[in-house]
Coordinates of N, CA and C in Angstrom, one line a residue:
M1469 N 28.4 1.1 17.9 CA 27.8 1.1 16.5 C 26.4 0.6 16.6
N1470 N 25.4 1.4 16.1 CA 24.0 0.9 16.1 C 23.7 0.2 14.8
T1471 N 23.5 -1.1 14.9 CA 23.2 -1.9 13.7 C 21.7 -1.8 13.3
G1472 N 20.8 -1.4 14.2 CA 19.4 -1.3 13.9 C 18.7 -2.7 14.2
L1473 N 19.5 -3.6 14.8 CA 18.9 -4.9 15.1 C 18.4 -4.9 16.5
S1474 N 17.3 -5.6 16.8 CA 16.8 -5.7 18.1 C 16.9 -7.2 18.6
F1475 N 17.4 -7.4 19.8 CA 17.5 -8.7 20.4 C 16.6 -8.8 21.6
F1476 N 16.0 -9.9 21.8 CA 15.3 -10.2 23.1 C 15.2 -11.6 23.4
F1477 N 15.1 -12.0 24.6 CA 15.0 -13.4 25.1 C 13.6 -13.8 25.1
V1478 N 13.3 -15.0 24.6 CA 12.0 -15.6 24.6 C 12.0 -16.8 25.6
S1479 N 11.2 -16.8 26.6 CA 11.1 -17.9 27.5 C 10.2 -19.0 27.0
T1480 N 10.5 -20.2 27.3 CA 9.7 -21.3 26.9 C 8.7 -21.7 28.0
G1481 N 8.7 -20.9 29.1 CA 7.8 -21.2 30.2 C 6.4 -21.0 29.8
A1482 N 5.6 -20.6 30.8 CA 4.1 -20.4 30.5 C 3.8 -19.4 29.5
N1483 N 4.6 -18.3 29.4 CA 4.3 -17.2 28.5 C 5.4 -17.3 27.4
V1484 N 4.9 -17.4 26.2 CA 5.8 -17.3 25.0 C 5.5 -16.0 24.3
F1485 N 6.6 -15.2 24.0 CA 6.4 -14.0 23.4 C 7.0 -13.9 22.0
S1486 N 6.5 -13.0 21.1 CA 7.1 -12.8 19.8 C 7.0 -11.3 19.6
A1487 N 7.7 -10.9 18.6 CA 7.7 -9.4 18.3 C 6.9 -9.3 17.0
G1488 N 6.1 -8.3 16.9 CA 5.3 -8.0 15.7 C 6.2 -7.1 14.8
A1489 N 5.6 -6.7 13.7 CA 6.3 -5.9 12.7 C 6.7 -4.5 13.3
N1490 N 6.0 -4.1 14.3 CA 6.4 -2.8 14.8 C 7.3 -2.9 16.1
N1491 N 7.8 -4.2 16.2 CA 8.8 -4.5 17.3 C 8.2 -4.4 18.7
H1492 N 6.9 -4.4 18.8 CA 6.3 -4.4 20.2 C 6.2 -5.9 20.5
M1493 N 6.5 -6.3 21.7 CA 6.3 -7.7 22.1 C 4.9 -8.0 22.5
H1494 N 4.4 -9.1 22.1 CA 3.0 -9.5 22.5 C 3.0 -11.0 22.6
G1495 N 1.9 -11.5 23.3 CA 1.8 -12.9 23.4 C 1.5 -13.6 22.1
A1496 N 2.1 -14.7 21.9 CA 1.9 -15.4 20.6 C 1.2 -16.7 20.8
S1497 N -0.2 -16.6 20.7 CA -1.0 -17.8 21.0 C -0.7 -19.0 20.1
R1498 N -0.3 -18.8 18.9 CA 0.0 -20.0 18.0 C 1.3 -20.7 18.5
M1499 N 2.2 -19.9 19.0 CA 3.5 -20.5 19.4 C 3.4 -21.1 20.8
S1500 N 2.4 -20.7 21.6 CA 2.4 -21.2 23.0 C 2.3 -22.7 23.2
R1501 N 1.8 -23.4 22.2 CA 1.7 -24.8 22.3 C 3.0 -25.6 22.0
R1502 N 4.0 -24.9 21.4 CA 5.2 -25.5 21.1 C 6.3 -25.2 22.1
I1503 N 7.1 -26.2 22.3 CA 8.3 -25.9 23.2 C 9.4 -25.6 22.3
I1504 N 10.0 -24.4 22.6 CA 11.1 -23.9 21.7 C 12.3 -24.0 22.6
E1505 N 13.3 -24.7 22.0 CA 14.6 -24.9 22.8 C 15.8 -24.6 21.9
Q1506 N 16.9 -24.3 22.5 CA 18.1 -24.1 21.8 C 19.1 -25.1 22.4
V1507 N 20.0 -25.6 21.5 CA 21.0 -26.6 21.9 C 22.3 -25.9 21.8
D1508 N 23.1 -26.0 22.9 CA 24.5 -25.5 23.0 C 25.3 -26.4 22.1
Q1509 N 25.9 -25.9 21.0 CA 26.6 -26.7 20.1 C 27.9 -27.4 20.7
E1510 N 28.5 -26.8 21.7 CA 29.7 -27.4 22.3 C 29.4 -28.4 23.3
T1511 N 28.4 -28.2 24.2 CA 28.1 -29.2 25.3 C 26.9 -30.1 25.0
G1512 N 26.1 -29.7 24.0 CA 24.9 -30.5 23.8 C 23.8 -30.2 24.8
E1513 N 24.0 -29.3 25.7 CA 23.0 -29.0 26.7 C 21.8 -28.3 26.0
V1514 N 20.6 -28.7 26.5 CA 19.4 -28.1 26.0 C 19.1 -26.8 26.8
L1515 N 19.1 -25.7 26.2 CA 18.9 -24.4 26.9 C 17.4 -24.0 26.8
E1516 N 16.9 -23.5 27.8 CA 15.5 -23.0 27.8 C 15.5 -21.7 27.1
G1517 N 14.5 -21.5 26.2 CA 14.3 -20.2 25.5 C 15.3 -20.1 24.4
F1518 N 15.2 -19.0 23.7 CA 16.1 -18.7 22.6 C 16.2 -17.2 22.4
V1519 N 17.2 -16.8 21.7 CA 17.4 -15.4 21.4 C 16.9 -15.1 20.0
A1520 N 16.0 -14.1 19.9 CA 15.5 -13.8 18.6 C 16.2 -12.5 18.0
V1521 N 16.4 -12.5 16.8 CA 17.0 -11.3 16.1 C 16.0 -10.7 15.2
L1522 N 15.7 -9.4 15.5 CA 14.7 -8.7 14.7 C 15.3 -7.7 13.8
Q1523 N 15.1 -7.8 12.5 CA 15.6 -6.8 11.6 C 14.7 -5.6 11.7
P1524 N 15.2 -4.4 11.5 CA 14.4 -3.2 11.5 C 13.5 -3.3 10.3
K1525 N 12.3 -2.7 10.4 CA 11.4 -2.6 9.3 C 12.0 -1.8 8.2
R1526 N 12.0 -2.4 7.0 CA 12.6 -1.8 5.8 C 11.8 -0.6 5.4
K1527 N 12.5 0.5 5.1 CA 11.9 1.7 4.6 C 12.0 1.7 3.1
N1528 N 11.1 2.4 2.4 CA 11.1 2.3 0.9 C 12.1 3.3 0.3
G1529 N 12.8 4.1 1.1 CA 13.8 5.0 0.6 C 13.2 6.4 0.3
F1530 N 11.9 6.5 0.3 CA 11.3 7.8 0.1 C 10.8 8.3 1.5
T1531 N 11.1 9.4 1.9 CA 10.6 9.9 3.2 C 9.2 10.4 3.1
E1532 N 8.9 11.0 1.9 CA 7.5 11.5 1.7 C 7.4 11.6 0.2
G1533 N 6.2 11.9 -0.3 CA 5.9 12.2 -1.7 C 6.2 11.0 -2.6
W1534 N 5.7 9.8 -2.4 CA 5.9 8.7 -3.2 C 4.5 8.1 -3.6
V1535 N 4.5 7.4 -4.7 CA 3.4 6.5 -5.2 C 4.0 5.4 -6.0
A1536 N 3.5 4.2 -5.8 CA 4.0 3.0 -6.5 C 3.2 2.8 -7.8
M1537 N 3.8 2.5 -8.9 CA 3.0 2.3 -10.1 C 3.4 0.9 -10.6
A1538 N 2.4 0.2 -11.2 CA 2.6 -1.1 -11.8 C 3.1 -0.9 -13.2
Q1539 N 4.0 -1.8 -13.6 CA 4.6 -1.6 -14.9 C 3.6 -1.9 -16.0
N1540 N 2.7 -2.9 -15.8 CA 1.8 -3.2 -16.9 C 0.8 -2.0 -17.1
S1541 N 0.6 -1.2 -16.0 CA -0.2 0.0 -16.1 C 0.5 1.1 -16.9
M1542 N 1.8 1.2 -16.7 CA 2.5 2.2 -17.5 C 2.5 1.8 -19.0
M1543 N 2.5 0.5 -19.3 CA 2.4 0.1 -20.6 C 1.1 0.4 -21.2
A1544 N 0.0 0.2 -20.4 CA -1.3 0.5 -20.9 C -1.5 2.0 -21.1
M1545 N -0.9 2.8 -20.3 CA -1.0 4.2 -20.5 C -0.2 4.6 -21.8
A1546 N 0.9 4.0 -22.0 CA 1.7 4.3 -23.3 C 0.9 3.9 -24.5
Q1547 N 0.2 2.8 -24.4 CA -0.6 2.3 -25.6 C -1.9 3.0 -25.7
A1548 N -2.3 3.8 -24.7 CA -3.6 4.5 -24.8 C -3.5 5.7 -25.7
D1549 N -2.3 6.1 -26.1 CA -2.1 7.2 -27.0 C -2.7 8.5 -26.3
L1550 N -2.3 8.7 -25.1 CA -2.8 9.9 -24.4 C -2.1 11.1 -24.9
S1551 N -2.8 12.2 -24.9 CA -2.3 13.5 -25.4 C -1.3 14.0 -24.3
G1552 N -0.5 15.0 -24.7 CA 0.5 15.6 -23.8 C -0.3 16.2 -22.7
E1553 N -1.5 16.8 -23.0 CA -2.2 17.4 -21.9 C -2.7 16.4 -20.9
A1554 N -3.2 15.3 -21.4 CA -3.7 14.2 -20.5 C -2.5 13.7 -19.6
M1555 N -1.3 13.6 -20.2 CA -0.2 13.1 -19.4 C 0.2 14.2 -18.3
R1556 N 0.1 15.5 -18.7 CA 0.4 16.5 -17.7 C -0.6 16.5 -16.6
V1557 N -1.9 16.3 -16.9 CA -2.9 16.2 -15.9 C -2.7 15.0 -15.0
F1558 N -2.3 13.9 -15.6 CA -2.0 12.7 -14.8 C -0.9 12.9 -13.8
F1559 N 0.1 13.6 -14.3 CA 1.3 13.9 -13.4 C 0.9 14.8 -12.3
I1560 N 0.1 15.9 -12.6 CA -0.2 16.8 -11.5 C -1.2 16.2 -10.5
I1561 N -2.0 15.3 -11.0 CA -2.9 14.6 -10.1 C -2.1 13.6 -9.2
G1562 N -1.1 12.9 -9.9 CA -0.2 12.0 -9.2 C 0.6 12.7 -8.1
A1563 N 0.9 14.0 -8.3 CA 1.7 14.8 -7.4 C 0.8 15.1 -6.1
H1564 N -0.5 15.0 -6.3 CA -1.4 15.4 -5.2 C -2.1 14.2 -4.6
I1565 N -1.7 13.0 -4.9 CA -2.4 11.8 -4.4 C -2.1 11.7 -2.9
D1566 N -3.2 11.5 -2.2 CA -3.1 11.3 -0.7 C -3.1 9.8 -0.4
F1567 N -3.0 9.5 0.8 CA -3.0 8.1 1.3 C -4.2 7.4 0.8
E1568 N -4.1 6.2 0.4 CA -5.2 5.3 -0.2 C -5.7 5.8 -1.5
N1569 N -4.9 6.6 -2.2 CA -5.1 7.1 -3.6 C -6.1 8.2 -3.8
W1570 N -6.6 8.8 -2.8 CA -7.6 9.9 -2.9 C -7.0 11.2 -3.3
I1571 N -7.7 11.9 -4.1 CA -7.3 13.3 -4.6 C -8.4 14.2 -4.4
Q1572 N -8.2 15.2 -3.6 CA -9.3 16.2 -3.4 C -8.6 17.6 -3.5
V1573 N -8.5 18.1 -4.7 CA -8.0 19.4 -5.0 C -8.8 19.9 -6.1
S1574 N -9.1 21.2 -6.1 CA -10.0 21.8 -7.1 C -9.3 21.7 -8.5
Q1575 N -10.1 21.4 -9.5 CA -9.5 21.3 -10.9 C -8.9 22.7 -11.3
S1576 N -9.5 23.8 -10.9 CA -9.0 25.1 -11.2 C -7.6 25.3 -10.6
Q1577 N -7.4 24.9 -9.4 CA -6.1 25.0 -8.7 C -5.1 24.1 -9.4
L1578 N -5.4 22.9 -9.8 CA -4.5 22.0 -10.5 C -4.2 22.6 -11.9
A1579 N -5.2 23.1 -12.6 CA -5.0 23.7 -13.9 C -4.0 24.9 -13.8
D1580 N -4.2 25.7 -12.8 CA -3.4 26.9 -12.6 C -1.9 26.4 -12.4
Q1581 N -1.7 25.4 -11.6 CA -0.4 24.9 -11.2 C 0.4 24.5 -12.4
I1582 N -0.2 24.0 -13.5 CA 0.5 23.6 -14.7 C 0.2 24.5 -15.9
G1583 N -0.4 25.7 -15.6 CA -0.6 26.7 -16.7 C -1.5 26.2 -17.8
M1584 N -2.6 25.5 -17.4 CA -3.5 25.0 -18.4 C -4.9 25.6 -18.1
T1585 N -5.7 25.8 -19.2 CA -7.0 26.3 -19.0 C -7.9 25.3 -18.3
R1586 N -8.9 25.7 -17.6 CA -9.8 24.8 -16.9 C -10.5 23.8 -17.9
S1587 N -10.9 24.4 -19.1 CA -11.5 23.5 -20.1 C -10.6 22.4 -20.7
S1588 N -9.3 22.8 -20.9 CA -8.4 21.8 -21.4 C -8.1 20.8 -20.3
F1589 N -8.0 21.3 -19.1 CA -7.7 20.4 -17.9 C -8.9 19.4 -17.8
N1590 N -10.1 19.9 -17.9 CA -11.3 19.0 -17.8 C -11.4 18.0 -18.9
R1591 N -11.1 18.4 -20.1 CA -11.1 17.5 -21.3 C -10.0 16.4 -21.1
A1592 N -8.8 16.7 -20.6 CA -7.8 15.7 -20.4 C -8.2 14.8 -19.2
L1593 N -8.8 15.3 -18.2 CA -9.3 14.5 -17.0 C -10.3 13.5 -17.5
K1594 N -11.2 14.0 -18.3 CA -12.3 13.0 -18.8 C -11.6 11.9 -19.7
R1595 N -10.6 12.2 -20.4 CA -9.9 11.2 -21.1 C -9.2 10.2 -20.2
L1596 N -8.6 10.6 -19.1 CA -8.1 9.7 -18.1 C -9.1 8.9 -17.5
E1597 N -10.3 9.5 -17.2 CA -11.4 8.7 -16.7 C -11.9 7.7 -17.7
A1598 N -12.0 8.0 -19.0 CA -12.4 7.1 -20.0 C -11.5 5.9 -20.1
E1599 N -10.2 6.1 -19.9 CA -9.2 5.1 -20.0 C -9.2 4.2 -18.7
G1600 N -9.9 4.7 -17.6 CA -10.0 3.9 -16.4 C -8.8 4.2 -15.5
I1601 N -8.0 5.2 -15.8 CA -6.8 5.5 -15.0 C -7.2 6.3 -13.8
I1602 N -8.1 7.2 -13.9 CA -8.6 8.0 -12.8 C -10.1 7.7 -12.6
L1603 N -10.5 7.5 -11.3 CA -11.8 7.2 -11.0 C -12.5 8.4 -10.3
R1604 N -13.7 8.7 -10.7 CA -14.4 9.8 -10.0 C -15.0 9.3 -8.7
G1605 N -14.8 10.1 -7.7 CA -15.4 9.8 -6.4 C -16.5 10.7 -6.0
P1606 N -17.0 10.7 -4.8 CA -18.1 11.6 -4.4 C -17.6 13.1 -4.3
K1607 N -18.6 14.0 -4.5 CA -18.3 15.4 -4.3 C -18.2 15.7 -2.8
V1608 N -17.3 16.6 -2.5 CA -17.1 17.1 -1.2 C -17.2 18.6 -1.3
G1609 N -18.3 19.1 -0.8 CA -18.6 20.5 -1.0 C -18.9 20.8 -2.5
R1610 N -18.1 21.7 -3.0 CA -18.2 22.0 -4.5 C -17.2 21.3 -5.3
S1611 N -16.2 20.6 -4.6 CA -15.1 19.9 -5.3 C -15.4 18.4 -5.5
A1612 N -15.1 18.0 -6.7 CA -15.2 16.5 -6.9 C -14.0 15.9 -6.4
T1613 N -14.1 14.6 -6.0 CA -12.9 13.9 -5.5 C -12.6 12.9 -6.6
F1614 N -11.4 12.5 -6.7 CA -10.9 11.5 -7.6 C -10.0 10.5 -6.9
R1615 N -9.8 9.4 -7.6 CA -8.9 8.4 -7.1 C -8.1 7.8 -8.2
L1616 N -6.8 7.6 -8.0 CA -6.1 6.8 -8.9 C -6.5 5.4 -8.9
N1617 N -6.9 4.8 -10.0 CA -7.3 3.4 -10.1 C -6.2 2.6 -9.4
P1618 N -6.6 1.8 -8.4 CA -5.6 1.0 -7.7 C -4.9 -0.1 -8.6
E1619 N -5.5 -0.3 -9.7 CA -4.8 -1.2 -10.7 C -3.7 -0.6 -11.4
F1620 N -3.6 0.8 -11.3 CA -2.5 1.5 -11.9 C -1.4 1.9 -11.0
G1621 N -1.8 2.2 -9.8 CA -0.7 2.6 -8.8 C -1.4 2.7 -7.4
W1622 N -0.5 2.9 -6.4 CA -1.0 2.9 -5.0 C -0.1 3.7 -4.1
K1623 N -0.7 4.4 -3.2 CA 0.0 5.1 -2.1 C -0.8 4.7 -0.9
G1624 N -0.2 3.8 -0.1 CA -0.8 3.4 1.1 C -0.3 2.0 1.5
S1625 N -1.1 1.4 2.4 CA -0.6 0.1 3.0 C -0.9 -1.0 2.0
A1626 N -0.2 -2.1 2.1 CA -0.4 -3.3 1.2 C -1.8 -3.8 1.5
K1627 N -2.3 -3.8 2.7 CA -3.6 -4.3 3.0 C -4.7 -3.4 2.4
G1628 N -4.5 -2.1 2.5 CA -5.4 -1.2 1.9 C -5.5 -1.4 0.4
H1629 N -4.3 -1.6 -0.3 CA -4.3 -1.9 -1.7 C -5.1 -3.1 -2.1
R1630 N -4.8 -4.2 -1.3 CA -5.6 -5.4 -1.6 C -7.1 -5.2 -1.5
E1631 N -7.5 -4.5 -0.4 CA -8.9 -4.2 -0.3 C -9.5 -3.4 -1.4
A1632 N -8.7 -2.4 -1.8 CA -9.2 -1.5 -2.9 C -9.3 -2.3 -4.2
L1633 N -8.4 -3.2 -4.5 CA -8.4 -4.0 -5.7 C -9.6 -5.0 -5.6
Q1634 N -9.9 -5.5 -4.4 CA -11.1 -6.4 -4.3 C -12.4 -5.6 -4.5
E1635 N -12.4 -4.4 -4.0 CA -13.6 -3.5 -4.2 C -13.8 -3.2 -5.7
R1636 N -12.7 -3.0 -6.4 CA -12.9 -2.7 -7.9 C -13.4 -4.0 -8.6
M1637 N -13.0 -5.2 -8.1 CA -13.5 -6.4 -8.7 C -15.0 -6.5 -8.4
R1638 N -15.4 -6.2 -7.2 CA -16.8 -6.3 -6.8 C -17.7 -5.3 -7.7
E1639 N -17.1 -4.1 -7.9 CA -17.8 -3.1 -8.7 C -18.1 -3.7 -10.1
R1640 N -17.2 -4.5 -10.6 CA -17.4 -5.1 -11.9 C -18.2 -6.4 -11.9
G1641 N -18.7 -6.7 -10.7 CA -19.6 -7.9 -10.6 C -18.8 -9.2 -10.4
L1642 N -17.5 -9.1 -10.1 CA -16.7 -10.3 -9.9 C -16.8 -10.6 -8.4
R1643 N -16.7 -11.9 -8.1 CA -16.8 -12.4 -6.8 C -15.3 -12.5 -6.2
V1644 N -15.1 -12.0 -5.0 CA -13.8 -12.1 -4.4 C -13.9 -13.2 -3.3
I1645 N -13.0 -14.1 -3.4 CA -12.9 -15.2 -2.5 C -11.6 -15.0 -1.6
E1646 N -11.9 -14.8 -0.3 CA -10.8 -14.6 0.6 C -10.1 -15.9 1.0
T1647 N -8.8 -15.9 0.9 CA -8.0 -17.1 1.3 C -7.4 -16.9 2.7
N1648 N -6.8 -17.9 3.3 CA -6.1 -17.8 4.5 C -5.0 -16.8 4.4
R1649 N -4.3 -16.8 3.3 CA -3.1 -15.9 3.0 C -3.6 -14.5 3.1
D1650 N -4.8 -14.2 2.5 CA -5.3 -12.8 2.5 C -5.6 -12.4 4.0
R1651 N -6.0 -13.2 4.8 CA -6.3 -12.9 6.2 C -5.1 -12.7 7.0
D1652 N -4.0 -13.5 6.8 CA -2.8 -13.5 7.6 C -1.8 -12.5 7.2
D1653 N -1.9 -12.0 5.9 CA -0.9 -11.0 5.4 C -0.9 -9.7 6.1
G1654 N -2.0 -9.2 6.7 CA -2.0 -8.0 7.4 C -1.7 -6.8 6.6

């Protein structure tokens, strides 16, 4: 039976090892100054090294096609009194969000996918921009790029989300102070 757990022995000799989130073993400089021992409960004998149990990295349940949304952002959208067209545009854009929240699909193509005229689509998109839900990015060729405001939702790494939120704060003239926790969280 495969439980998905990984076991390995860690020596307390000159080289101390740990496993990272991706289960690759690597030297652990912070641990190398500590002596790690295990005591046999029956004999009291001090054993060198220890056995580490690694849980497999948890998956979010979605194999593909996911985006995380903040509940307070859903409330803000409900209170914004968005039209049905604006909500349809939000959902089709959400269906095309790429990693790190970028969207690069022509407005005509998106409008066609939901049976909406280009002018209605553009009007609804401008409303989403006015509410701060969708952010306009740089043009790529003839197509505009957009980004879901990272305060509303995210598709990507936790570190990338934190960086995107900090960038939004800087854009508003706020100062971002990095803490040790921000640096260590990865």
